[in-house]
DNA sequence: GCGACAG
DNA sequence: ATCTTGTCGC
């Protein structure tokens, strides 16, 4: 059957705003918001939360006891090194070959930051591999255009991974996006891998029910509103999912989960729920977050 | 012109 | 995202 050619991903700082939004429309058009993967949510279930109080669990590539045929879930997250000014004499030679000036400007902020991208591969409840990449950032954060700032760094971390992922769990939105092309969608489409996004805050769209004071495991659909340019208002683009709640309180906010690529909105909730083990964030994201922080701490500069 | 906005 | 110790509440 005919197949839409995969859009190329060029996070070039010189790209115009229009070019970026146009590329996102192509990404969204190439994305599949239907289930296209060969396993069940139960196959990636993580029953026991990893204990991160004594450091991260050791990676065990040679499955000791765990099922080597279980799907590989890869969590991806980032940490940042900001405020890196360019006036430091004797800067480490790893500087970027700057094309002219930095887009610094009037507000004093520069783009001389670096991203630490971390990817953690989990199979049958065990970590089988850690990978990371440190990438200079050249594009500022703009709501809706996050993929152009963090996409390449995330792909770098994925490239550093030796195992083949069966599912990517990204930090941020997927289909819950102005053009249905959040960073989870970008990454999924570019690698043509099943992917989903887990965000702590809602970018756009409207919950069917109020998300306040909800018990654990509660969920409600997120419908496209007038801010979602590519979908008919009312279209379900993701869900609010209350992954955890304290026994006698109701202050924890829900997660906002949405399809990235090759996963439906409904199944996205099931997949996230399967990888949650008592904490607000799903285990793949918790571990990727911790790994990114660990790499960042070990980097020259802060000891 | 006003509002609104992942990491 | 990041800057950051202790601390109020269950």
PDB file of C-alpha atoms (C1' of nucleotides) in Angstrom:
ATOM      1  CA  UNK A   1       0.000   0.000   0.000  1.00  0.00           C
ATOM      2  CA  UNK A   2       1.055   3.539  -0.629  1.00  0.00           C
ATOM      3  CA  UNK A   3       3.059   5.164   2.041  1.00  0.00           C
ATOM      4  CA  UNK A   4       3.675   8.783   2.831  1.00  0.00           C
ATOM      5  CA  UNK A   5       7.369   9.567   2.580  1.00  0.00           C
ATOM      6  CA  UNK A   6       8.849  10.303   5.954  1.00  0.00           C
ATOM      7  CA  UNK A   7       9.413  14.029   6.464  1.00  0.00           C
ATOM      8  CA  UNK A   8      12.970  15.061   7.110  1.00  0.00           C
ATOM      9  CA  UNK A   9      13.748  16.620  10.423  1.00  0.00           C
ATOM     10  CA  UNK A  10      15.937  19.686  10.209  1.00  0.00           C
ATOM     11  CA  UNK A  11      16.120  21.601  13.480  1.00  0.00           C
ATOM     12  CA  UNK A  12      18.045  24.383  11.760  1.00  0.00           C
ATOM     13  CA  UNK A  13      18.133  27.616  13.770  1.00  0.00           C
ATOM     14  CA  UNK A  14      17.587  29.553  10.558  1.00  0.00           C
ATOM     15  CA  UNK A  15      14.257  27.904   9.881  1.00  0.00           C
ATOM     16  CA  UNK A  16      11.415  30.361   9.900  1.00  0.00           C
ATOM     17  CA  UNK A  17       8.470  29.960  12.187  1.00  0.00           C
ATOM     18  CA  UNK A  18       6.360  29.143   9.163  1.00  0.00           C
ATOM     19  CA  UNK A  19       8.790  26.470   8.000  1.00  0.00           C
ATOM     20  CA  UNK A  20       8.692  24.806  11.379  1.00  0.00           C
ATOM     21  CA  UNK A  21       4.929  24.797  11.651  1.00  0.00           C
ATOM     22  CA  UNK A  22       4.655  23.530   8.085  1.00  0.00           C
ATOM     23  CA  UNK A  23       7.037  20.688   8.875  1.00  0.00           C
ATOM     24  CA  UNK A  24       4.904  19.833  11.881  1.00  0.00           C
ATOM     25  CA  UNK A  25       1.860  19.518   9.673  1.00  0.00           C
ATOM     26  CA  UNK A  26       3.788  17.049   7.536  1.00  0.00           C
ATOM     27  CA  UNK A  27       4.879  15.151  10.640  1.00  0.00           C
ATOM     28  CA  UNK A  28       1.283  14.964  11.850  1.00  0.00           C
ATOM     29  CA  UNK A  29       0.103  13.836   8.412  1.00  0.00           C
ATOM     30  CA  UNK A  30       2.642  10.999   8.500  1.00  0.00           C
ATOM     31  CA  UNK A  31       1.740   9.990  12.022  1.00  0.00           C
ATOM     32  CA  UNK A  32      -0.553   7.075  12.785  1.00  0.00           C
ATOM     33  CA  UNK A  33      -2.810   7.580  15.769  1.00  0.00           C
ATOM     34  CA  UNK A  34      -3.915   3.961  15.670  1.00  0.00           C
ATOM     35  CA  UNK A  35      -2.429   0.875  17.301  1.00  0.00           C
ATOM     36  CA  UNK A  36       0.322  -0.504  15.129  1.00  0.00           C
ATOM     37  CA  UNK A  37       2.590  -2.586  17.301  1.00  0.00           C
ATOM     38  CA  UNK A  38       2.786  -6.225  18.214  1.00  0.00           C
ATOM     39  CA  UNK A  39       2.382  -6.580  21.938  1.00  0.00           C
ATOM     40  CA  UNK A  40      -0.049  -5.977  24.768  1.00  0.00           C
ATOM     41  CA  UNK A  41       0.170  -3.358  27.514  1.00  0.00           C
ATOM     42  CA  UNK A  42       0.506  -6.236  29.987  1.00  0.00           C
ATOM     43  CA  UNK A  43       3.700  -7.297  28.214  1.00  0.00           C
ATOM     44  CA  UNK A  44       5.463  -4.136  29.351  1.00  0.00           C
ATOM     45  CA  UNK A  45       3.990  -4.008  32.842  1.00  0.00           C
ATOM     46  CA  UNK A  46       6.338  -2.857  35.575  1.00  0.00           C
ATOM     47  CA  UNK A  47       4.982  -4.061  38.903  1.00  0.00           C
ATOM     48  CA  UNK A  48       7.656  -2.898  41.307  1.00  0.00           C
ATOM     49  CA  UNK A  49       8.962   0.640  41.309  1.00  0.00           C
ATOM     50  CA  UNK A  50      12.722   0.988  41.005  1.00  0.00           C
ATOM     51  CA  UNK A  51      14.420   2.138  44.191  1.00  0.00           C
ATOM     52  CA  UNK A  52      16.305   5.290  43.311  1.00  0.00           C
ATOM     53  CA  UNK A  53      17.337   6.215  46.850  1.00  0.00           C
ATOM     54  CA  UNK A  54      20.604   4.306  46.556  1.00  0.00           C
ATOM     55  CA  UNK A  55      21.408   5.316  43.012  1.00  0.00           C
ATOM     56  CA  UNK A  56      20.147   3.841  39.756  1.00  0.00           C
ATOM     57  CA  UNK A  57      19.786   0.115  39.212  1.00  0.00           C
ATOM     58  CA  UNK A  58      22.632  -1.580  37.388  1.00  0.00           C
ATOM     59  CA  UNK A  59      21.944  -2.413  33.765  1.00  0.00           C
ATOM     60  CA  UNK A  60      21.683  -6.130  33.109  1.00  0.00           C
ATOM     61  CA  UNK A  61      22.011  -6.695  29.342  1.00  0.00           C
ATOM     62  CA  UNK A  62      22.159 -10.431  29.856  1.00  0.00           C
ATOM     63  CA  UNK A  63      18.654 -10.984  31.154  1.00  0.00           C
ATOM     64  CA  UNK A  64      19.179 -12.717  34.472  1.00  0.00           C
ATOM     65  CA  UNK A  65      15.900 -14.401  35.007  1.00  0.00           C
ATOM     66  CA  UNK A  66      13.880 -11.774  33.161  1.00  0.00           C
ATOM     67  CA  UNK A  67      12.217 -12.534  29.859  1.00  0.00           C
ATOM     68  CA  UNK A  68      14.577 -11.705  26.960  1.00  0.00           C
ATOM     69  CA  UNK A  69      11.656 -11.775  24.535  1.00  0.00           C
ATOM     70  CA  UNK A  70       9.594  -9.124  26.284  1.00  0.00           C
ATOM     71  CA  UNK A  71       9.147  -5.774  24.471  1.00  0.00           C
ATOM     72  CA  UNK A  72      11.805  -3.112  25.068  1.00  0.00           C
ATOM     73  CA  UNK A  73      10.426   0.151  26.437  1.00  0.00           C
ATOM     74  CA  UNK A  74      12.715   3.153  26.215  1.00  0.00           C
ATOM     75  CA  UNK A  75      12.193   6.196  28.413  1.00  0.00           C
ATOM     76  CA  UNK A  76      13.720   9.470  27.233  1.00  0.00           C
ATOM     77  CA  UNK A  77      14.243  12.641  29.212  1.00  0.00           C
ATOM     78  CA  UNK A  78      16.568  15.604  29.380  1.00  0.00           C
ATOM     79  CA  UNK A  79      18.446  17.788  31.763  1.00  0.00           C
ATOM     80  CA  UNK A  80      20.001  21.110  30.885  1.00  0.00           C
ATOM     81  CA  UNK A  81      23.113  23.091  31.487  1.00  0.00           C
ATOM     82  CA  UNK A  82      22.132  26.715  31.246  1.00  0.00           C
ATOM     83  CA  UNK A  83      23.737  30.050  31.693  1.00  0.00           C
ATOM     84  CA  UNK A  84      26.857  28.917  29.898  1.00  0.00           C
ATOM     85  CA  UNK A  85      28.326  32.193  28.831  1.00  0.00           C
ATOM     86  CA  UNK A  86      30.749  32.402  25.961  1.00  0.00           C
ATOM     87  CA  UNK A  87      33.149  34.836  27.566  1.00  0.00           C
ATOM     88  CA  UNK A  88      35.027  32.241  29.602  1.00  0.00           C
ATOM     89  CA  UNK A  89      38.608  32.219  28.378  1.00  0.00           C
ATOM     90  CA  UNK A  90      39.892  28.712  27.871  1.00  0.00           C
ATOM     91  CA  UNK A  91      36.531  27.242  27.178  1.00  0.00           C
ATOM     92  CA  UNK A  92      36.798  23.568  26.416  1.00  0.00           C
ATOM     93  CA  UNK A  93      37.432  23.084  22.734  1.00  0.00           C
ATOM     94  CA  UNK A  94      34.137  21.377  22.215  1.00  0.00           C
ATOM     95  CA  UNK A  95      32.501  24.607  21.254  1.00  0.00           C
ATOM     96  CA  UNK A  96      30.090  24.655  18.395  1.00  0.00           C
ATOM     97  CA  UNK A  97      31.209  26.139  15.137  1.00  0.00           C
ATOM     98  CA  UNK A  98      28.971  29.077  15.632  1.00  0.00           C
ATOM     99  CA  UNK A  99      27.474  30.409  12.463  1.00  0.00           C
ATOM    100  CA  UNK A 100      27.770  34.051  13.192  1.00  0.00           C
ATOM    101  CA  UNK A 101      26.232  35.585  16.222  1.00  0.00           C
ATOM    102  CA  UNK A 102      24.321  33.867  18.934  1.00  0.00           C
ATOM    103  CA  UNK A 103      20.742  34.870  18.927  1.00  0.00           C
ATOM    104  CA  UNK A 104      21.200  36.584  22.192  1.00  0.00           C
ATOM    105  CA  UNK A 105      19.597  39.766  22.126  1.00  0.00           C
ATOM    106  CA  UNK A 106      17.688  42.150  24.032  1.00  0.00           C
ATOM    107  CA  UNK A 107      16.502  40.134  26.970  1.00  0.00           C
ATOM    108  CA  UNK A 108      19.978  38.941  27.854  1.00  0.00           C
ATOM    109  CA  UNK A 109      19.256  35.269  27.345  1.00  0.00           C
ATOM    110  CA  UNK A 110      21.605  33.320  25.155  1.00  0.00           C
ATOM    111  CA  UNK A 111      21.286  29.999  23.435  1.00  0.00           C
ATOM    112  CA  UNK A 112      24.616  28.669  24.621  1.00  0.00           C
ATOM    113  CA  UNK A 113      23.122  25.895  26.677  1.00  0.00           C
ATOM    114  CA  UNK A 114      23.667  22.205  26.394  1.00  0.00           C
ATOM    115  CA  UNK A 115      21.167  19.409  26.648  1.00  0.00           C
ATOM    116  CA  UNK A 116      21.865  16.119  28.374  1.00  0.00           C
ATOM    117  CA  UNK A 117      19.591  13.555  26.771  1.00  0.00           C
ATOM    118  CA  UNK A 118      19.123  10.238  28.472  1.00  0.00           C
ATOM    119  CA  UNK A 119      17.597   7.029  27.174  1.00  0.00           C
ATOM    120  CA  UNK A 120      16.902   4.075  29.448  1.00  0.00           C
ATOM    121  CA  UNK A 121      15.895   0.720  27.993  1.00  0.00           C
ATOM    122  CA  UNK A 122      13.699  -1.505  30.134  1.00  0.00           C
ATOM    123  CA  UNK A 123      12.641  -5.076  29.410  1.00  0.00           C
ATOM    124  CA  UNK A 124      10.450  -7.188  31.643  1.00  0.00           C
ATOM    125  CA  UNK A 125      10.856  -4.826  34.558  1.00  0.00           C
ATOM    126  CA  UNK A 126      14.647  -4.669  34.378  1.00  0.00           C
ATOM    127  CA  UNK A 127      17.014  -2.018  33.040  1.00  0.00           C
ATOM    128  CA  UNK A 128      19.023  -3.510  30.202  1.00  0.00           C
ATOM    129  CA  UNK A 129      20.823  -0.412  28.957  1.00  0.00           C
ATOM    130  CA  UNK A 130      21.590   3.247  29.652  1.00  0.00           C
ATOM    131  CA  UNK A 131      22.595   5.724  26.970  1.00  0.00           C
ATOM    132  CA  UNK A 132      23.045   9.461  26.773  1.00  0.00           C
ATOM    133  CA  UNK A 133      24.208  12.340  24.616  1.00  0.00           C
ATOM    134  CA  UNK A 134      25.352  15.875  25.352  1.00  0.00           C
ATOM    135  CA  UNK A 135      24.294  18.319  22.669  1.00  0.00           C
ATOM    136  CA  UNK A 136      24.755  22.073  22.240  1.00  0.00           C
ATOM    137  CA  UNK A 137      21.415  23.850  21.952  1.00  0.00           C
ATOM    138  CA  UNK A 138      20.887  26.449  19.283  1.00  0.00           C
ATOM    139  CA  UNK A 139      17.167  27.032  19.363  1.00  0.00           C
ATOM    140  CA  UNK A 140      15.237  28.571  22.252  1.00  0.00           C
ATOM    141  CA  UNK A 141      12.212  27.011  23.860  1.00  0.00           C
ATOM    142  CA  UNK A 142       8.993  28.119  22.240  1.00  0.00           C
ATOM    143  CA  UNK A 143       5.701  26.501  23.234  1.00  0.00           C
ATOM    144  CA  UNK A 144       4.614  24.344  20.336  1.00  0.00           C
ATOM    145  CA  UNK A 145       8.104  24.169  18.861  1.00  0.00           C
ATOM    146  CA  UNK A 146       9.780  22.122  21.575  1.00  0.00           C
ATOM    147  CA  UNK A 147      10.831  19.414  19.133  1.00  0.00           C
ATOM    148  CA  UNK A 148      13.064  21.844  17.292  1.00  0.00           C
ATOM    149  CA  UNK A 149      15.006  22.499  20.482  1.00  0.00           C
ATOM    150  CA  UNK A 150      15.083  19.051  22.041  1.00  0.00           C
ATOM    151  CA  UNK A 151      14.384  16.672  19.172  1.00  0.00           C
ATOM    152  CA  UNK A 152      17.910  16.297  17.840  1.00  0.00           C
ATOM    153  CA  UNK A 153      19.389  15.762  21.318  1.00  0.00           C
ATOM    154  CA  UNK A 154      16.831  13.051  21.979  1.00  0.00           C
ATOM    155  CA  UNK A 155      17.621  11.339  18.692  1.00  0.00           C
ATOM    156  CA  UNK A 156      21.311  11.486  19.602  1.00  0.00           C
ATOM    157  CA  UNK A 157      20.624   9.614  22.824  1.00  0.00           C
ATOM    158  CA  UNK A 158      18.561   7.043  20.938  1.00  0.00           C
ATOM    159  CA  UNK A 159      21.402   6.553  18.479  1.00  0.00           C
ATOM    160  CA  UNK A 160      23.711   5.821  21.390  1.00  0.00           C
ATOM    161  CA  UNK A 161      21.469   2.948  22.371  1.00  0.00           C
ATOM    162  CA  UNK A 162      22.380  -0.504  21.063  1.00  0.00           C
ATOM    163  CA  UNK A 163      19.059  -2.223  21.625  1.00  0.00           C
ATOM    164  CA  UNK A 164      16.080  -1.742  19.331  1.00  0.00           C
ATOM    165  CA  UNK A 165      13.130  -0.071  21.116  1.00  0.00           C
ATOM    166  CA  UNK A 166       9.611  -1.439  20.804  1.00  0.00           C
ATOM    167  CA  UNK A 167       8.094   1.655  22.409  1.00  0.00           C
ATOM    168  CA  UNK A 168       9.350   5.152  23.146  1.00  0.00           C
ATOM    169  CA  UNK A 169       8.065   6.990  26.206  1.00  0.00           C
ATOM    170  CA  UNK A 170       8.819  10.678  25.708  1.00  0.00           C
ATOM    171  CA  UNK A 171       8.741  13.585  28.118  1.00  0.00           C
ATOM    172  CA  UNK A 172       6.232  16.082  26.720  1.00  0.00           C
ATOM    173  CA  UNK A 173       3.221  15.982  24.468  1.00  0.00           C
ATOM    174  CA  UNK A 174       2.453  13.923  21.416  1.00  0.00           C
ATOM    175  CA  UNK A 175      -0.877  14.492  19.714  1.00  0.00           C
ATOM    176  CA  UNK A 176      -1.859  17.015  22.385  1.00  0.00           C
ATOM    177  CA  UNK A 177      -0.365  19.816  20.348  1.00  0.00           C
ATOM    178  CA  UNK A 178      -1.474  22.771  18.228  1.00  0.00           C
ATOM    179  CA  UNK A 179      -0.749  20.815  15.061  1.00  0.00           C
ATOM    180  CA  UNK A 180      -0.944  17.340  16.589  1.00  0.00           C
ATOM    181  CA  UNK A 181       2.825  17.138  16.294  1.00  0.00           C
ATOM    182  CA  UNK A 182       4.366  17.273  19.745  1.00  0.00           C
ATOM    183  CA  UNK A 183       7.877  16.011  20.376  1.00  0.00           C
ATOM    184  CA  UNK A 184       6.703  12.433  20.919  1.00  0.00           C
ATOM    185  CA  UNK A 185       5.137  12.510  17.477  1.00  0.00           C
ATOM    186  CA  UNK A 186       8.304  13.937  15.897  1.00  0.00           C
ATOM    187  CA  UNK A 187      10.519  11.261  17.406  1.00  0.00           C
ATOM    188  CA  UNK A 188       8.118   8.443  16.627  1.00  0.00           C
ATOM    189  CA  UNK A 189       7.613   9.427  13.004  1.00  0.00           C
ATOM    190  CA  UNK A 190      11.291  10.098  12.306  1.00  0.00           C
ATOM    191  CA  UNK A 191      12.277   6.700  13.682  1.00  0.00           C
ATOM    192  CA  UNK A 192       8.997   5.056  12.671  1.00  0.00           C
ATOM    193  CA  UNK A 193       8.644   3.574  16.136  1.00  0.00           C
ATOM    194  CA  UNK A 194       5.601   3.383  18.401  1.00  0.00           C
ATOM    195  CA  UNK A 195       5.821   6.372  20.716  1.00  0.00           C
ATOM    196  CA  UNK A 196       3.775   8.263  23.265  1.00  0.00           C
ATOM    197  CA  UNK A 197       4.085  11.476  25.219  1.00  0.00           C
ATOM    198  CA  UNK A 198       3.777  12.039  28.953  1.00  0.00           C
ATOM    199  CA  UNK A 199       3.392  15.681  30.010  1.00  0.00           C
ATOM    200  CA  UNK A 200       2.955  17.172  33.451  1.00  0.00           C
ATOM    201  CA  UNK A 201       1.024  20.139  32.162  1.00  0.00           C
ATOM    202  CA  UNK A 202      -1.582  20.569  29.450  1.00  0.00           C
ATOM    203  CA  UNK A 203      -0.445  22.399  26.317  1.00  0.00           C
ATOM    204  CA  UNK A 204      -3.836  22.711  24.641  1.00  0.00           C
ATOM    205  CA  UNK A 205      -7.136  20.952  24.412  1.00  0.00           C
ATOM    206  CA  UNK A 206      -9.797  20.657  27.085  1.00  0.00           C
ATOM    207  CA  UNK A 207     -10.495  17.872  29.606  1.00  0.00           C
ATOM    208  CA  UNK A 208     -14.013  16.462  29.318  1.00  0.00           C
ATOM    209  CA  UNK A 209     -14.282  16.515  33.114  1.00  0.00           C
ATOM    210  CA  UNK A 210     -12.544  18.678  35.674  1.00  0.00           C
ATOM    211  CA  UNK A 211      -9.232  17.140  36.692  1.00  0.00           C
ATOM    212  CA  UNK A 212      -9.409  18.381  40.264  1.00  0.00           C
ATOM    213  CA  UNK A 213      -9.405  16.023  43.192  1.00  0.00           C
ATOM    214  CA  UNK A 214      -9.397  12.725  41.385  1.00  0.00           C
ATOM    215  CA  UNK A 215      -8.461   9.286  42.704  1.00  0.00           C
ATOM    216  CA  UNK A 216      -5.650   7.117  41.393  1.00  0.00           C
ATOM    217  CA  UNK A 217      -6.272   5.494  37.988  1.00  0.00           C
ATOM    218  CA  UNK A 218      -8.942   8.006  37.093  1.00  0.00           C
ATOM    219  CA  UNK A 219      -8.878   9.323  33.529  1.00  0.00           C
ATOM    220  CA  UNK A 220     -10.779  11.660  31.249  1.00  0.00           C
ATOM    221  CA  UNK A 221     -10.373  12.402  27.535  1.00  0.00           C
ATOM    222  CA  UNK A 222      -8.733  15.592  26.283  1.00  0.00           C
ATOM    223  CA  UNK A 223     -10.689  17.042  23.398  1.00  0.00           C
ATOM    224  CA  UNK A 224      -9.258  19.330  20.750  1.00  0.00           C
ATOM    225  CA  UNK A 225     -10.336  22.936  21.244  1.00  0.00           C
ATOM    226  CA  UNK A 226     -10.035  25.916  18.934  1.00  0.00           C
ATOM    227  CA  UNK A 227      -6.278  26.048  19.534  1.00  0.00           C
ATOM    228  CA  UNK A 228      -5.737  22.724  17.785  1.00  0.00           C
ATOM    229  CA  UNK A 229      -5.545  23.893  14.180  1.00  0.00           C
ATOM    230  CA  UNK A 230      -5.403  20.477  12.551  1.00  0.00           C
ATOM    231  CA  UNK A 231      -8.292  18.696  14.242  1.00  0.00           C
ATOM    232  CA  UNK A 232     -12.022  19.167  14.403  1.00  0.00           C
ATOM    233  CA  UNK A 233     -12.982  20.579  17.783  1.00  0.00           C
ATOM    234  CA  UNK A 234     -14.045  17.716  20.014  1.00  0.00           C
ATOM    235  CA  UNK A 235     -11.596  15.208  18.571  1.00  0.00           C
ATOM    236  CA  UNK A 236     -10.027  13.144  21.352  1.00  0.00           C
ATOM    237  CA  UNK A 237      -6.301  13.863  21.191  1.00  0.00           C
ATOM    238  CA  UNK A 238      -5.204  12.367  24.496  1.00  0.00           C
ATOM    239  CA  UNK A 239      -6.168  11.868  28.129  1.00  0.00           C
ATOM    240  CA  UNK A 240      -5.610  13.250  31.584  1.00  0.00           C
ATOM    241  CA  UNK A 241      -4.529  10.302  33.710  1.00  0.00           C
ATOM    242  CA  UNK A 242      -4.277  10.330  37.489  1.00  0.00           C
ATOM    243  CA  UNK A 243      -1.330   7.990  37.884  1.00  0.00           C
ATOM    244  CA  UNK A 244      -1.070   8.322  41.638  1.00  0.00           C
ATOM    245  CA  UNK A 245      -2.783   9.880  44.565  1.00  0.00           C
ATOM    246  CA  UNK A 246      -1.973  10.154  48.222  1.00  0.00           C
ATOM    247  CA  UNK A 247      -4.227   8.083  50.474  1.00  0.00           C
ATOM    248  CA  UNK A 248      -5.842  10.925  52.307  1.00  0.00           C
ATOM    249  CA  UNK A 249      -5.277  13.870  50.029  1.00  0.00           C
ATOM    250  CA  UNK A 250      -6.084  14.956  46.540  1.00  0.00           C
ATOM    251  CA  UNK A 251      -3.518  17.452  45.531  1.00  0.00           C
ATOM    252  CA  UNK A 252      -1.552  15.509  42.942  1.00  0.00           C
ATOM    253  CA  UNK A 253      -2.190  16.713  39.413  1.00  0.00           C
ATOM    254  CA  UNK A 254      -2.805  14.214  36.632  1.00  0.00           C
ATOM    255  CA  UNK A 255      -0.458  13.415  33.775  1.00  0.00           C
ATOM    256  CA  UNK A 256      -1.445  14.428  30.257  1.00  0.00           C
ATOM    257  CA  UNK A 257      -0.740  11.490  27.988  1.00  0.00           C
ATOM    258  CA  UNK A 258      -1.126  11.352  24.236  1.00  0.00           C
ATOM    259  CA  UNK A 259      -0.205   9.263  21.203  1.00  0.00           C
ATOM    260  CA  UNK A 260       3.097   9.983  19.507  1.00  0.00           C
ATOM    261  CA  UNK A 261       3.015   7.531  16.605  1.00  0.00           C
ATOM    262  CA  UNK A 262       1.464   4.114  15.937  1.00  0.00           C
ATOM    263  CA  UNK A 263      -0.539   4.205  19.178  1.00  0.00           C
ATOM    264  CA  UNK A 264      -4.162   5.203  19.767  1.00  0.00           C
ATOM    265  CA  UNK A 265      -5.241   7.682  22.420  1.00  0.00           C
ATOM    266  CA  UNK A 266      -7.036   4.980  24.405  1.00  0.00           C
ATOM    267  CA  UNK A 267      -4.157   2.510  24.312  1.00  0.00           C
ATOM    268  CA  UNK A 268      -1.743   5.245  25.300  1.00  0.00           C
ATOM    269  CA  UNK A 269      -3.408   5.391  28.702  1.00  0.00           C
ATOM    270  CA  UNK A 270      -3.148   1.615  29.073  1.00  0.00           C
ATOM    271  CA  UNK A 271       0.533   1.624  28.160  1.00  0.00           C
ATOM    272  CA  UNK A 272       1.345   4.436  30.575  1.00  0.00           C
ATOM    273  CA  UNK A 273      -0.698   2.803  33.316  1.00  0.00           C
ATOM    274  CA  UNK A 274       1.176  -0.461  32.773  1.00  0.00           C
ATOM    275  CA  UNK A 275       4.520   1.235  33.323  1.00  0.00           C
ATOM    276  CA  UNK A 276       3.498   3.206  36.405  1.00  0.00           C
ATOM    277  CA  UNK A 277       4.452   1.574  39.689  1.00  0.00           C
ATOM    278  CA  UNK A 278       3.307   3.873  42.462  1.00  0.00           C
ATOM    279  CA  UNK A 279       4.896   7.161  41.488  1.00  0.00           C
ATOM    280  CA  UNK A 280       3.369   9.983  39.524  1.00  0.00           C
ATOM    281  CA  UNK A 281       5.697   9.411  36.585  1.00  0.00           C
ATOM    282  CA  UNK A 282       5.896   6.113  34.710  1.00  0.00           C
ATOM    283  CA  UNK A 283       9.075   4.156  35.524  1.00  0.00           C
ATOM    284  CA  UNK A 284      10.731   4.667  32.112  1.00  0.00           C
ATOM    285  CA  UNK A 285      10.448   8.436  32.572  1.00  0.00           C
ATOM    286  CA  UNK A 286      11.541   8.335  36.226  1.00  0.00           C
ATOM    287  CA  UNK A 287      14.663   6.413  35.301  1.00  0.00           C
ATOM    288  CA  UNK A 288      15.478   8.547  32.274  1.00  0.00           C
ATOM    289  CA  UNK A 289      15.086  11.631  34.439  1.00  0.00           C
ATOM    290  CA  UNK A 290      17.411  10.231  37.079  1.00  0.00           C
ATOM    291  CA  UNK A 291      19.947   9.112  34.493  1.00  0.00           C
ATOM    292  CA  UNK A 292      19.989  12.534  32.843  1.00  0.00           C
ATOM    293  CA  UNK A 293      20.603  14.153  36.220  1.00  0.00           C
ATOM    294  CA  UNK A 294      23.383  11.691  36.998  1.00  0.00           C
ATOM    295  CA  UNK A 295      25.154  12.379  33.719  1.00  0.00           C
ATOM    296  CA  UNK A 296      24.749  16.095  34.242  1.00  0.00           C
ATOM    297  CA  UNK A 297      26.278  15.941  37.717  1.00  0.00           C
ATOM    298  CA  UNK A 298      29.240  13.985  36.417  1.00  0.00           C
ATOM    299  CA  UNK A 299      29.925  16.527  33.694  1.00  0.00           C
ATOM    300  CA  UNK A 300      32.899  18.880  34.056  1.00  0.00           C
ATOM    301  CA  UNK A 301      31.753  21.964  35.860  1.00  0.00           C
ATOM    302  CA  UNK A 302      29.875  20.885  38.944  1.00  0.00           C
ATOM    303  CA  UNK A 303      31.452  18.726  41.573  1.00  0.00           C
TER     304      UNK A 303
ATOM    305  C1'  DG B   1      -5.601  43.715  20.322  1.00  0.00           C
ATOM    306  C1'  DC B   2      -6.208  39.874  24.057  1.00  0.00           C
ATOM    307  C1'  DG B   3      -5.454  35.342  25.454  1.00  0.00           C
ATOM    308  C1'  DA B   4      -2.458  31.179  26.020  1.00  0.00           C
ATOM    309  C1'  DC B   5       1.290  28.045  25.993  1.00  0.00           C
ATOM    310  C1'  DA B   6       4.937  20.829  26.876  1.00  0.00           C
ATOM    311  C1'  DG B   7      10.232  21.379  28.486  1.00  0.00           C
TER     312       DG B   7
ATOM    313  C1'  DA C   1      13.674  23.151  32.211  1.00  0.00           C
ATOM    314  C1'  DT C   2      16.598  25.684  36.161  1.00  0.00           C
ATOM    315  C1'  DC C   3      17.834  28.493  40.703  1.00  0.00           C
ATOM    316  C1'  DT C   4      17.348  25.690  46.046  1.00  0.00           C
ATOM    317  C1'  DT C   5      16.669  24.067  52.669  1.00  0.00           C
ATOM    318  C1'  DG C   6      13.837  23.472  55.265  1.00  0.00           C
ATOM    319  C1'  DT C   7       9.485  22.557  56.238  1.00  0.00           C
ATOM    320  C1'  DC C   8       3.946  22.436  56.576  1.00  0.00           C
ATOM    321  C1'  DG C   9       0.704  18.820  56.324  1.00  0.00           C
ATOM    322  C1'  DC C  10      -1.253  14.080  56.274  1.00  0.00           C
TER     323       DC C  10
END
